[in-house]
Amino acid sequence: MEVKLQEVTVNLATGGVKVDKSQPPVLLVHGAGMDRTVWSQQTRYLAHHGFAPMAVDLPGHGRSEGELLSTISEMADWVADLIHELDTGPVRLVGHSMGSLISLEVAARHTDAVERLILMGAAAAMPVHPELLGAAQRNEILAPQLMTAWAHGARAHVAGNPTPGLWMRSGCQALLERAADGVIHNDLAACNSYDAGDIAGRITCPVTVIVGSEDKMTPPKATAQLVAGFQEVDLRHLEGVGHMMMIEAPDRIREMMLSALR
Amino acid sequence: MVEPDYLKFDTLSLHAGQEPDPTTGSRGVPIYQTTSYSFVDTEQAAGLFNLEQPGHIYSRISNPTVAVLEERLAALEGGVGAVCTASGMAAFHLACATIMSAGNHVVASRNIYGGSHNMLNLTMPRFGITTTFVDPRDHDAWRSAITPETRVLFAETLGNPGIEVLDVPAVAEIAHEHGLPLMLDATFTTPYLMKPIELGADIVMHSVTKFLGGHGIALGGVVVDGGRFDWAASDKFPTLSEPYDGYHGISFVEEYGHQALSMRARAEGLRDFGAAMSPANAFHLLQGVETLPLRMKRHVENTTTVIEFLEANDAVPWVSHPSVSSHPDHELSKELLPKGAGAILSFGVTGGREAGRRFIENVQLASHVANVGDAKTLVIHPASTTHQQLSAEDLTAAGVSEDLIRLSVGLEDPEDIIADLARALRASQKG
Ligand SMILES: Cc1ncc(COP(=O)(O)O)c(C=O)c1O
């Protein structure tokens, strides 16, 4: 589905069905250098289980046009504007990695736009390895490779994709390779310079956080620091899963999302 | 410097795509010899049929044993996904049928496997897909053959019968300049000798029957999806970028992005054309893939030894293989194929068609078969077998001289291979 936001085309994947405005809207926000397709194992399922999922391509990502936004705060304002433009009322907001930082900001600063929050691969701060930032700045293939290597648990490096014939490691690397020059660096720099501070304490809607035990990008310890700040939180653990949990463990994530969204 | 801690090629050859069986602990890949899979309940069944959730329905579309091989071959090639098929020809057809429709056009290398040539030249035109064949070394010919209806450029990494080395980065660039994907048949190189996706190819297919299996006991094919090509950048690929009624208006690019080709090839191509790989064949082919790096290394070593012998033999006027300095692609081969240019070569026998026939009739260890890429050494003399109906002029046009012997060097002790060739060459000269 395409919508216009300030005259610029924004693309959202809706699970291959027309958005049903009578169903609760779910807006899904991807992480650094990625796009809507990271949610492909969830959107179609949600669309047939009582929700209206919309997995967005952030500006300059995937099939969305527009200039890159360089801070988490700008990205959050953009998402808030998008929610307004979609005209669905408050959404259930789901964020992964950089998308979780954006979602936190939206929920804290635009309280009337968000009904529920689900965060995956989340932390209050996401410092980025300087060599990864450097490789991303030079648009080297090393950046997608390092991100892919760190973003998957040990199992996902060998096997385990329930979709027959798909190979996760190259799937992730190819997705990142397809990002236009500058996109990965823009996003990683935005993550690197962001500090959520005490933002968690200001969030009033129900929050679910899903954490992968083998997440090296946002390790369980870092997620725990963020989680400690919420007034109330539903924390779910995934054993043997890394940062790309929606792809590494799509079945378990679908179940968790469904129960958290209802 | 930090490096991605990826599992390496040899490790992936053994492990990629498989976890010990969760119920039995079986370390070997089990043969799931079944046509169908019990559904948990109607909701799960509906979800599977509707692509809402992944899983197996029916073995024409997917099978757990075949899926291990698919994931493993995708891993070895660095592709985002793979679809295995009943044969190499089925893989070629599946790839073509997934991205093209009647009215479309292919630009293909003229130096390709005869079966692939037949399909493009004779069979596909009946379905409205035509092909222009070009000299794979002539970059201008590739460029000028492209028409508004062209949808793919196709070649072999190593051609047939001259073992032409394709300049993959250059031809990929030509394809991409025109918004087209490059599809390669990488049967002769296998991912051990060349990773075409890293060099710019978008789709890689194999006759898994050959070196990947290595044992010559099972047919199979695979289409590997590179995942880097943007199918939605133009309106040329509506099967991937437009809504598909087969799954209630799904657009594969919109939902699966970089994995659109893999998803559509299975959801439509295997479902409707049905050229699925059998689980037993997948099992056999997996046993071969486990030792691919070891075997390919030895194939290349034996080839080097055999070439040294042939070049020194008085009854052999010429030897054609990219490792030979007189081969037109010798330099390119060093660049693109640093681990070796494969185990298939051709050479001439002094005395023409008759001498070639006598050579073949006198080999004892080498097998006289219409195949390549077996663990065993294979020979064929096209002028007296596959091409026997052709005149000398027609043979030349096909790039096959009357004295040409094609050799697929196997894994026997090289001294035994050489002794066999020496005996047959002596006999060939006693006309
Ligand atoms: C280069 C090449 N491609 C494709 C094929 C077709 O493969 P299959 O015989 O597995 O159908 C063959 C061999 O027969 C081949 O040598």
XYZ file of C-alpha atoms and ligand atoms in Angstrom:
709
model
C 0.000 0.000 0.000
C 1.248 3.475 -0.821
C 0.281 6.648 1.014
C 1.518 10.216 0.617
C 3.063 12.033 3.545
C 3.951 15.657 2.771
C 3.726 14.743 -0.945
C 6.271 11.943 -0.545
C 5.378 8.307 -1.241
C 5.456 5.993 1.755
C 5.218 2.237 1.191
C 3.652 -0.172 3.680
C 3.254 -3.953 3.357
C -0.136 -5.105 4.523
C 0.156 -8.891 4.342
C -1.060 -9.062 0.773
C -4.600 -7.959 1.656
C -6.387 -4.626 1.590
C -6.258 -2.846 4.943
C -9.435 -3.572 6.863
C -10.126 -0.396 8.814
C -12.526 -2.205 11.103
C -9.635 -4.224 12.548
C -7.145 -2.919 15.124
C -4.232 -1.296 13.246
C -0.712 -2.606 13.864
C 2.207 -0.498 12.637
C 5.532 -2.363 12.379
C 8.827 -0.468 12.220
C 12.038 -2.096 10.951
C 15.620 -1.689 12.121
C 18.775 -0.071 10.744
C 19.391 -0.506 7.021
C 16.440 -2.872 6.654
C 12.890 -2.588 5.346
C 9.289 -3.836 5.710
C 10.199 -7.371 4.595
C 11.719 -8.233 7.981
C 8.101 -8.665 9.107
C 7.077 -10.913 6.201
C 6.635 -13.901 8.513
C 4.141 -12.005 10.657
C 2.156 -9.539 8.547
C 0.163 -11.989 6.447
C -0.661 -14.041 9.519
C -1.835 -10.996 11.482
C -3.928 -9.855 8.517
C -5.833 -13.126 8.710
C -6.111 -13.132 12.496
C -8.112 -10.050 13.260
C -5.624 -7.222 12.731
C -4.731 -4.642 10.098
C -0.924 -4.900 9.912
C 1.098 -2.216 8.147
C 4.859 -2.787 7.914
C 6.351 0.525 6.919
C 9.431 1.325 4.838
C 11.044 4.302 6.579
C 11.960 7.244 4.282
C 14.755 6.274 1.888
C 14.355 2.588 2.787
C 12.771 -0.246 0.803
C 10.212 1.246 -1.571
C 9.560 4.499 0.299
C 10.791 7.731 -1.192
C 12.078 10.673 0.770
C 15.207 11.924 2.448
C 16.817 9.904 5.201
C 16.034 11.159 8.687
C 19.177 11.379 10.732
C 18.009 11.181 14.343
C 15.721 8.837 16.242
C 13.722 11.834 17.344
C 13.076 12.970 13.729
C 12.148 9.419 12.774
C 9.704 9.298 15.693
C 8.033 12.548 14.642
C 7.765 11.182 11.109
C 6.112 7.977 12.381
C 3.696 10.052 14.469
C 2.802 12.080 11.364
C 2.330 8.852 9.435
C -0.037 7.477 12.083
C -2.019 10.680 11.815
C -2.085 10.426 8.006
C -3.182 6.764 8.082
C -6.208 7.965 9.996
C -6.762 4.651 11.736
C -6.760 6.048 15.249
C -4.154 4.957 17.792
C -2.037 2.004 16.636
C -0.417 -0.990 18.210
C 3.192 -0.072 17.528
C 5.785 -2.818 16.995
C 9.457 -1.924 16.672
C 12.607 -3.919 16.065
C 16.093 -2.654 16.930
C 16.305 0.947 15.638
C 12.554 0.592 15.136
C 12.205 -0.112 18.873
C 13.954 3.180 19.720
C 11.672 5.013 17.307
C 8.628 3.305 18.802
C 9.703 4.208 22.354
C 9.977 7.857 21.364
C 6.624 7.870 19.611
C 4.899 6.231 22.584
C 6.498 8.669 25.042
C 5.939 11.867 23.086
C 2.754 11.136 21.142
C 0.787 9.249 23.768
C -2.513 9.546 21.932
C -1.078 7.873 18.807
C -0.117 4.590 20.461
C -2.358 2.097 22.153
C 0.173 -0.631 22.858
C 3.886 -1.115 22.373
C 5.798 -4.259 21.418
C 9.572 -3.982 21.353
C 12.046 -6.554 20.002
C 15.819 -6.296 20.060
C 15.431 -3.257 22.281
C 17.790 -1.351 24.614
C 17.983 2.137 26.131
C 21.191 2.795 24.211
C 22.638 1.087 21.142
C 26.335 1.888 20.900
C 27.691 0.736 17.537
C 31.124 -0.856 17.104
C 33.411 1.841 15.627
C 34.707 -0.498 12.915
C 31.142 -1.252 11.842
C 30.351 2.474 11.724
C 33.502 3.049 9.682
C 32.693 0.273 7.212
C 29.151 1.631 6.873
C 30.448 5.142 6.268
C 32.646 3.812 3.447
C 29.684 1.772 2.099
C 31.758 -1.393 2.346
C 30.198 -4.831 2.134
C 31.852 -5.504 5.486
C 29.041 -3.523 7.143
C 26.223 -5.867 5.979
C 28.460 -8.824 6.772
C 29.252 -7.735 10.336
C 25.625 -6.829 11.027
C 24.483 -10.194 9.680
C 27.111 -12.095 11.653
C 26.189 -10.386 14.927
C 22.451 -10.294 14.354
C 21.878 -14.059 14.323
C 22.057 -16.642 17.068
C 24.318 -19.683 16.692
C 21.488 -21.850 15.382
C 20.501 -19.403 12.651
C 24.076 -19.492 11.350
C 23.590 -23.168 10.490
C 19.960 -23.917 9.762
C 16.486 -23.664 11.139
C 14.499 -21.521 8.761
C 10.976 -22.939 8.824
C 10.293 -21.512 5.358
C 11.539 -24.269 3.044
C 14.548 -23.261 0.981
C 15.322 -19.887 2.543
C 18.819 -19.268 3.948
C 18.768 -16.690 6.718
C 22.363 -15.484 6.654
C 22.385 -14.427 3.009
C 18.796 -13.237 3.338
C 19.892 -10.680 5.925
C 23.093 -9.758 4.104
C 21.312 -9.289 0.770
C 18.652 -7.118 2.386
C 21.346 -4.860 3.851
C 23.350 -4.858 0.598
C 20.274 -3.552 -1.211
C 20.152 -0.443 0.965
C 21.309 2.607 -0.990
C 24.716 4.052 -0.169
C 24.645 5.964 3.084
C 21.487 4.359 4.477
C 23.163 1.920 6.859
C 25.551 4.549 8.150
C 22.753 7.054 8.638
C 20.777 4.569 10.719
C 23.678 3.209 12.746
C 24.837 6.746 13.535
C 21.296 7.591 14.673
C 21.282 4.565 16.997
C 24.797 5.281 18.224
C 24.031 8.823 19.313
C 20.661 8.103 20.896
C 20.118 7.773 24.605
C 16.642 6.886 25.802
C 17.419 8.237 29.271
C 14.375 7.829 31.517
C 11.936 7.725 28.622
C 10.584 4.316 29.649
C 9.134 5.844 32.817
C 7.007 8.210 30.746
C 5.252 5.507 28.775
C 1.698 4.941 29.829
C 0.412 2.333 27.370
C 0.898 -1.422 27.909
C 4.379 -2.589 26.889
C 5.648 -5.999 25.802
C 9.372 -6.593 25.351
C 10.708 -9.709 23.618
C 14.328 -10.594 24.215
C 16.498 -13.190 22.479
C 18.979 -14.990 24.734
C 21.680 -14.889 22.027
C 21.135 -11.296 20.927
C 24.601 -9.728 20.507
C 23.374 -6.402 19.090
C 21.065 -5.605 21.999
C 22.164 -8.188 24.583
C 19.689 -9.346 27.265
C 21.572 -7.256 29.854
C 21.055 -4.080 27.844
C 17.395 -4.931 27.332
C 17.084 -5.511 31.102
C 18.272 -1.943 31.810
C 15.572 -0.562 29.560
C 12.946 -2.888 30.982
C 13.737 -1.748 34.557
C 12.502 1.736 33.656
C 8.953 0.798 32.656
C 6.196 1.189 35.226
C 4.750 -2.069 34.035
C 6.026 -4.453 31.390
C 5.304 -7.876 29.967
C 8.761 -9.411 29.361
C 9.103 -12.475 27.126
C 12.235 -14.551 26.630
C 13.255 -16.504 23.555
C 15.930 -19.128 24.183
C 18.562 -19.755 21.498
C 17.519 -16.823 19.357
C 19.508 -13.756 18.303
C 18.653 -10.220 17.275
C 16.717 -11.152 14.083
C 14.105 -12.953 16.159
C 11.149 -12.357 13.777
C 13.039 -14.294 11.135
C 14.968 -16.706 13.364
C 11.913 -17.808 15.335
C 8.930 -16.680 13.257
C 6.493 -19.183 14.744
C 7.171 -18.245 18.355
C 7.163 -14.526 17.511
C 3.796 -14.885 15.757
C 2.319 -16.507 18.858
C 3.823 -13.923 21.212
C 2.680 -11.056 19.032
C -0.825 -12.383 18.755
C -1.202 -12.745 22.519
C 0.435 -9.379 23.228
C -1.665 -7.567 20.628
C -4.985 -8.906 21.815
C 40.235 -5.587 11.958
C 36.950 -7.221 12.890
C 35.687 -9.872 10.524
C 32.260 -11.458 10.232
C 32.449 -14.746 12.126
C 30.608 -16.647 9.423
C 30.895 -20.432 9.239
C 33.262 -21.255 6.376
C 32.560 -23.045 3.121
C 33.766 -26.520 4.144
C 31.716 -26.353 7.346
C 28.602 -25.223 5.500
C 29.036 -28.106 3.028
C 28.537 -30.471 5.958
C 26.115 -28.612 8.181
C 24.109 -25.887 6.464
C 20.384 -26.488 6.481
C 20.401 -29.351 8.953
C 19.870 -29.691 12.659
C 19.865 -33.120 14.298
C 16.337 -34.490 13.949
C 14.409 -33.118 16.950
C 12.477 -36.289 17.685
C 15.008 -39.066 17.020
C 18.326 -37.221 17.303
C 19.299 -38.667 13.913
C 22.608 -37.043 12.938
C 22.285 -38.029 9.298
C 19.658 -36.182 7.284
C 16.570 -38.422 7.441
C 14.799 -39.311 4.202
C 11.281 -38.010 4.719
C 9.777 -40.424 2.228
C 6.303 -38.978 2.324
C 3.969 -37.197 -0.021
C 2.009 -35.258 2.583
C 2.065 -33.849 6.109
C -0.576 -34.047 8.838
C -2.105 -30.714 9.697
C -2.393 -29.716 13.349
C -5.884 -28.307 12.821
C -7.926 -26.575 10.139
C -6.604 -23.165 11.128
C -2.989 -24.233 10.629
C -3.912 -25.930 7.360
C -5.574 -22.770 6.090
C -2.540 -20.728 7.194
C -0.161 -22.996 5.287
C -2.220 -22.904 2.087
C -2.516 -19.145 2.307
C 1.222 -18.476 2.881
C 0.432 -17.026 6.317
C 2.877 -19.345 8.007
C 5.644 -21.599 6.733
C 5.623 -25.383 6.722
C 5.138 -28.428 4.542
C 1.877 -29.335 2.841
C 2.674 -31.722 0.011
C 6.062 -32.911 -1.305
C 5.554 -31.447 -4.770
C 5.881 -28.027 -3.120
C 8.335 -28.788 -0.320
C 9.799 -31.687 1.616
C 12.023 -31.611 4.736
C 14.850 -33.674 3.168
C 14.819 -31.597 -0.004
C 14.674 -28.425 2.117
C 17.994 -29.339 3.770
C 19.640 -29.571 0.348
C 18.002 -26.314 -0.736
C 19.203 -24.416 2.301
C 22.677 -25.951 1.958
C 23.056 -24.992 -1.700
C 21.767 -21.471 -1.007
C 24.341 -21.221 1.793
C 27.212 -22.401 -0.409
C 26.263 -19.969 -3.186
C 25.512 -17.051 -0.838
C 21.936 -16.900 -2.131
C 18.871 -15.874 -0.144
C 17.064 -19.078 -1.050
C 16.997 -22.075 -3.349
C 14.446 -24.332 -4.981
C 15.457 -27.877 -5.905
C 13.994 -29.621 -8.940
C 13.876 -33.039 -10.548
C 16.796 -32.276 -12.885
C 19.018 -29.487 -14.103
C 16.736 -28.965 -17.095
C 13.758 -28.612 -14.748
C 15.672 -25.945 -12.816
C 16.378 -24.017 -16.004
C 12.744 -24.207 -17.037
C 11.502 -23.224 -13.574
C 13.696 -20.125 -13.494
C 12.605 -19.077 -16.994
C 8.923 -19.722 -16.332
C 9.003 -17.808 -13.041
C 10.287 -14.551 -14.480
C 9.006 -14.662 -18.082
C 5.783 -14.917 -20.077
C 4.842 -15.155 -23.749
C 6.290 -12.259 -25.727
C 9.496 -12.109 -23.717
C 13.015 -12.614 -25.015
C 16.282 -14.090 -23.767
C 19.836 -13.239 -24.755
C 21.927 -16.372 -24.274
C 25.456 -17.494 -24.845
C 25.636 -19.768 -27.888
C 28.153 -22.016 -26.086
C 25.806 -23.768 -23.706
C 24.759 -27.329 -22.934
C 22.852 -28.851 -25.879
C 19.741 -29.496 -23.795
C 19.555 -25.867 -22.663
C 20.134 -24.756 -26.258
C 17.266 -26.963 -27.449
C 14.921 -25.610 -24.813
C 15.644 -21.988 -25.724
C 15.961 -22.502 -29.455
C 13.172 -24.982 -30.208
C 10.821 -25.438 -27.270
C 10.353 -22.045 -25.623
C 9.377 -20.346 -28.909
C 6.265 -22.580 -28.906
C 5.311 -20.751 -25.704
C 6.158 -17.323 -27.099
C 9.597 -16.872 -25.544
C 12.386 -16.348 -28.071
C 16.160 -16.260 -27.755
C 19.031 -14.529 -29.497
C 22.302 -16.458 -29.165
C 25.581 -14.556 -28.905
C 29.293 -15.240 -28.632
C 29.774 -15.036 -24.847
C 33.149 -13.295 -25.243
C 31.652 -10.513 -27.397
C 30.351 -7.883 -24.975
C 28.983 -5.706 -27.774
C 26.993 -8.661 -29.057
C 25.360 -9.070 -25.611
C 24.496 -5.388 -25.596
C 23.127 -5.164 -29.096
C 21.004 -8.313 -28.782
C 18.976 -6.801 -25.935
C 15.485 -5.685 -26.996
C 12.660 -4.027 -25.047
C 11.221 -7.528 -24.537
C 14.423 -9.031 -23.128
C 14.009 -10.264 -19.569
C 17.214 -12.174 -18.789
C 20.793 -12.745 -19.943
C 21.868 -16.384 -19.707
C 25.230 -18.146 -19.934
C 27.318 -20.893 -18.377
C 30.190 -20.020 -16.042
C 32.279 -22.396 -18.153
C 30.922 -22.937 -21.663
C 30.487 -25.928 -23.857
C 32.479 -27.291 -25.706
C 35.329 -24.733 -25.687
C 35.296 -24.246 -21.884
C 34.813 -20.509 -22.480
C 35.162 -18.619 -19.179
C 32.345 -16.110 -18.814
C 33.474 -12.647 -17.757
C 30.782 -12.620 -15.076
C 31.360 -9.084 -13.694
C 31.352 -7.586 -17.198
C 28.228 -9.395 -18.439
C 26.470 -8.715 -15.117
C 27.184 -5.025 -15.612
C 25.700 -5.116 -19.104
C 22.590 -6.838 -17.740
C 22.221 -4.382 -14.863
C 22.729 -1.353 -17.135
C 19.593 -2.551 -18.929
C 17.667 -3.343 -15.748
C 17.944 -7.071 -16.428
C 19.110 -9.993 -14.299
C 22.009 -12.282 -15.224
C 21.244 -15.981 -14.867
C 24.134 -18.438 -14.894
C 24.385 -22.186 -15.197
C 27.263 -22.870 -12.802
C 27.215 -26.661 -13.127
C 30.847 -26.933 -14.283
C 32.286 -24.714 -11.556
C 30.146 -25.454 -8.482
C 30.261 -22.878 -5.666
C 33.651 -24.294 -4.665
C 35.410 -22.851 -7.730
C 33.302 -19.722 -8.244
C 30.620 -17.795 -6.343
C 28.760 -16.117 -9.226
C 26.427 -14.098 -6.966
C 29.411 -12.355 -5.368
C 30.593 -11.528 -8.905
C 27.259 -9.969 -9.888
C 25.015 -12.817 -11.090
C 21.396 -12.677 -9.931
C 20.165 -16.244 -10.454
C 22.375 -19.329 -10.385
C 21.244 -22.751 -11.529
C 22.927 -26.127 -11.449
C 22.529 -29.586 -12.738
C 23.090 -31.013 -9.232
C 23.369 -34.329 -11.075
C 26.998 -33.452 -11.858
C 29.818 -32.358 -9.516
C 27.543 -31.331 -6.624
C 26.244 -34.897 -6.353
C 29.535 -36.235 -7.622
C 28.530 -39.893 -7.690
C 26.462 -40.057 -10.845
C 23.597 -41.882 -9.119
C 20.849 -39.255 -8.866
C 19.402 -36.510 -11.047
C 18.655 -33.125 -9.584
C 18.626 -29.413 -10.231
C 18.538 -26.205 -8.269
C 17.658 -22.547 -8.802
C 19.486 -20.264 -6.364
C 18.070 -16.781 -5.804
C 20.819 -14.160 -5.376
C 18.369 -11.738 -3.768
C 20.198 -8.599 -4.940
C 18.166 -7.807 -8.077
C 15.369 -5.248 -7.785
C 12.413 -6.865 -9.581
C 10.229 -3.829 -8.950
C 12.574 -1.221 -10.420
C 10.686 -1.543 -13.728
C 7.419 -3.060 -14.907
C 9.292 -5.858 -16.699
C 8.686 -8.555 -14.066
C 4.973 -8.518 -13.257
C 5.013 -12.121 -11.973
C 7.058 -10.821 -9.058
C 5.982 -7.212 -8.700
C 2.233 -7.318 -9.454
C -0.625 -8.866 -7.448
C -1.066 -12.604 -8.095
C -4.547 -14.114 -8.077
C -3.106 -17.502 -7.116
C -2.788 -16.253 -3.530
C -5.561 -13.653 -3.319
C -3.684 -10.761 -4.831
C -0.354 -11.138 -3.056
C 2.596 -9.243 -4.572
C 5.740 -11.281 -3.954
C 8.030 -8.245 -4.071
C 5.842 -6.304 -1.667
C 5.661 -9.103 0.906
C 8.987 -10.914 0.454
C 11.202 -8.254 -1.155
C 14.622 -9.733 -1.820
C 13.240 -13.278 -1.509
C 10.419 -12.777 -4.021
C 11.896 -15.059 -6.671
C 12.415 -17.991 -4.266
C 8.892 -17.655 -2.949
C 7.191 -17.386 -6.328
C 9.243 -20.203 -7.912
C 7.983 -22.550 -5.203
C 4.468 -21.243 -4.656
C 3.671 -21.184 -8.358
C 6.374 -23.079 -10.258
C 6.640 -26.225 -8.159
C 2.926 -26.188 -7.434
C 1.896 -25.948 -11.098
C 4.713 -27.477 -13.178
C 5.485 -30.038 -10.492
C 9.079 -30.883 -11.413
C 9.919 -31.567 -7.759
C 13.029 -33.366 -6.521
C 12.381 -36.670 -4.779
C 13.441 -36.938 -1.129
C 15.580 -39.999 -1.906
C 17.471 -38.075 -4.577
C 17.912 -35.139 -2.203
C 19.416 -37.544 0.330
C 21.858 -38.987 -2.217
C 22.840 -35.554 -3.488
C 23.410 -34.324 0.079
C 25.961 -37.100 0.635
C 27.851 -35.704 -2.338
C 27.672 -32.085 -1.252
C 29.223 -33.007 2.121
C 32.542 -33.772 0.389
C 32.311 -31.156 -2.393
C 35.385 -29.125 -1.324
C 37.577 -32.236 -1.009
C 36.435 -33.655 -4.319
C 36.705 -30.440 -6.320
C 40.242 -29.867 -5.060
C 41.210 -33.357 -6.210
C 39.356 -32.984 -9.541
C 41.400 -29.862 -10.246
C 44.702 -31.493 -9.203
C 44.052 -34.524 -11.386
C 43.073 -32.278 -14.284
C 46.383 -30.427 -14.037
C 48.297 -33.727 -14.091
C 46.293 -35.089 -17.029
C 46.787 -31.868 -19.027
C 50.565 -32.056 -18.494
C 50.504 -35.604 -19.845
C 48.326 -34.752 -22.858
C 50.403 -31.725 -23.831
C 53.509 -33.913 -23.966
C 51.861 -36.671 -26.034
C 52.717 -36.867 -29.748
C 49.242 -38.085 -30.736
C 47.590 -34.989 -29.172
C 47.822 -31.908 -31.408
C 45.905 -29.618 -29.066
C 44.433 -29.414 -25.539
C 41.717 -26.944 -24.625
C 41.258 -25.900 -20.993
C 41.448 -22.423 -19.433
C 44.528 -23.452 -17.427
C 46.466 -23.938 -20.684
C 48.270 -20.724 -21.656
C 47.050 -20.891 -25.281
C 43.378 -20.840 -24.153
C 41.794 -17.462 -24.990
C 40.479 -17.070 -21.435
C 43.654 -18.093 -19.650
C 44.170 -14.707 -17.937
C 40.488 -14.211 -17.107
C 40.404 -17.686 -15.644
C 43.256 -16.861 -13.247
C 41.258 -13.876 -12.058
C 37.781 -15.436 -11.747
C 38.727 -19.038 -10.986
C 41.793 -18.890 -8.735
C 41.115 -22.378 -7.371
C 41.015 -23.897 -10.855
C 38.917 -23.912 -13.993
C 37.167 -27.214 -13.436
C 37.744 -30.782 -14.532
C 36.259 -30.774 -18.021
C 38.545 -30.352 -21.015
C 38.761 -31.277 -24.633
C 41.679 -32.376 -26.764
C 42.359 -33.508 -30.312
C 43.596 -36.897 -31.496
C 45.820 -36.985 -34.578
C 43.956 -38.794 -37.342
C 40.533 -37.162 -37.134
C 37.171 -38.894 -36.768
C 38.500 -42.448 -37.158
C 41.339 -41.981 -34.675
C 38.877 -40.446 -32.216
C 36.646 -43.481 -32.536
C 39.583 -45.873 -31.984
C 40.642 -43.866 -28.910
C 37.229 -44.216 -27.310
C 37.048 -47.930 -28.082
C 40.351 -48.525 -26.350
C 39.917 -46.750 -23.039
C 39.347 -49.235 -20.227
C 39.230 -47.268 -16.979
C 37.479 -44.187 -18.337
C 33.761 -44.653 -18.908
C 32.201 -43.903 -22.265
C 29.024 -42.050 -21.267
C 26.953 -38.991 -22.084
C 27.627 -37.295 -18.776
C 30.180 -35.115 -17.015
C 31.098 -34.357 -13.435
C 31.134 -37.877 -12.046
C 33.711 -39.069 -9.486
C 34.805 -41.467 -12.238
C 36.666 -40.329 -15.352
C 34.330 -39.998 -18.336
C 35.061 -39.616 -22.049
C 33.058 -39.025 -25.173
C 33.902 -38.463 -28.849
C 31.088 -36.218 -30.089
C 31.893 -36.740 -33.799
C 31.153 -40.463 -33.557
C 28.303 -40.284 -30.993
C 26.225 -37.231 -30.017
C 27.102 -35.334 -33.210
C 27.611 -38.297 -35.598
C 24.945 -37.138 -38.056
C 26.796 -33.851 -38.660
C 29.153 -33.177 -41.569
C 32.653 -31.841 -40.932
C 31.418 -28.304 -41.725
C 28.418 -28.568 -39.422
C 30.685 -29.897 -36.684
C 32.964 -26.882 -37.029
C 29.962 -24.575 -36.790
C 28.992 -26.301 -33.538
C 32.534 -25.739 -32.250
C 33.232 -29.472 -32.337
C 36.096 -30.670 -34.536
C 36.167 -34.225 -35.867
C 39.137 -35.131 -33.666
C 37.668 -33.652 -30.447
C 37.531 -35.819 -27.328
C 35.763 -34.444 -24.263
C 37.185 -35.614 -20.982
C 35.681 -35.214 -17.512
C 38.575 -35.960 -15.195
C 37.631 -38.104 -12.207
C 39.069 -38.873 -8.820
C 40.996 -42.052 -9.633
C 44.744 -42.133 -8.983
C 46.088 -39.825 -11.713
C 48.707 -42.403 -12.704
C 45.951 -44.852 -13.560
C 44.012 -42.232 -15.544
C 47.155 -41.374 -17.499
C 48.060 -45.021 -18.161
C 44.555 -45.562 -19.561
C 44.726 -42.477 -21.806
C 48.244 -43.430 -22.982
C 47.100 -46.904 -23.992
C 44.071 -45.591 -25.886
C 46.132 -42.900 -27.616
C 48.635 -45.545 -28.799
C 45.793 -47.659 -30.134
C 44.232 -44.638 -31.856
C 47.336 -44.201 -34.002
C 47.295 -47.822 -35.318
C 44.826 -47.201 -38.107
C 25.977 -27.512 -18.035
C 24.750 -28.332 -17.914
N 23.582 -27.731 -17.618
C 22.432 -28.419 -17.504
C 22.404 -29.781 -17.672
C 21.093 -30.484 -17.540
O 21.043 -31.126 -16.305
P 20.195 -32.467 -16.042
O 20.775 -33.540 -16.885
O 20.381 -32.677 -14.569
O 18.792 -32.160 -16.408
C 23.606 -30.471 -17.971
C 23.699 -31.916 -18.163
O 23.027 -32.707 -18.559
C 24.798 -29.728 -18.096
O 25.953 -30.328 -18.389
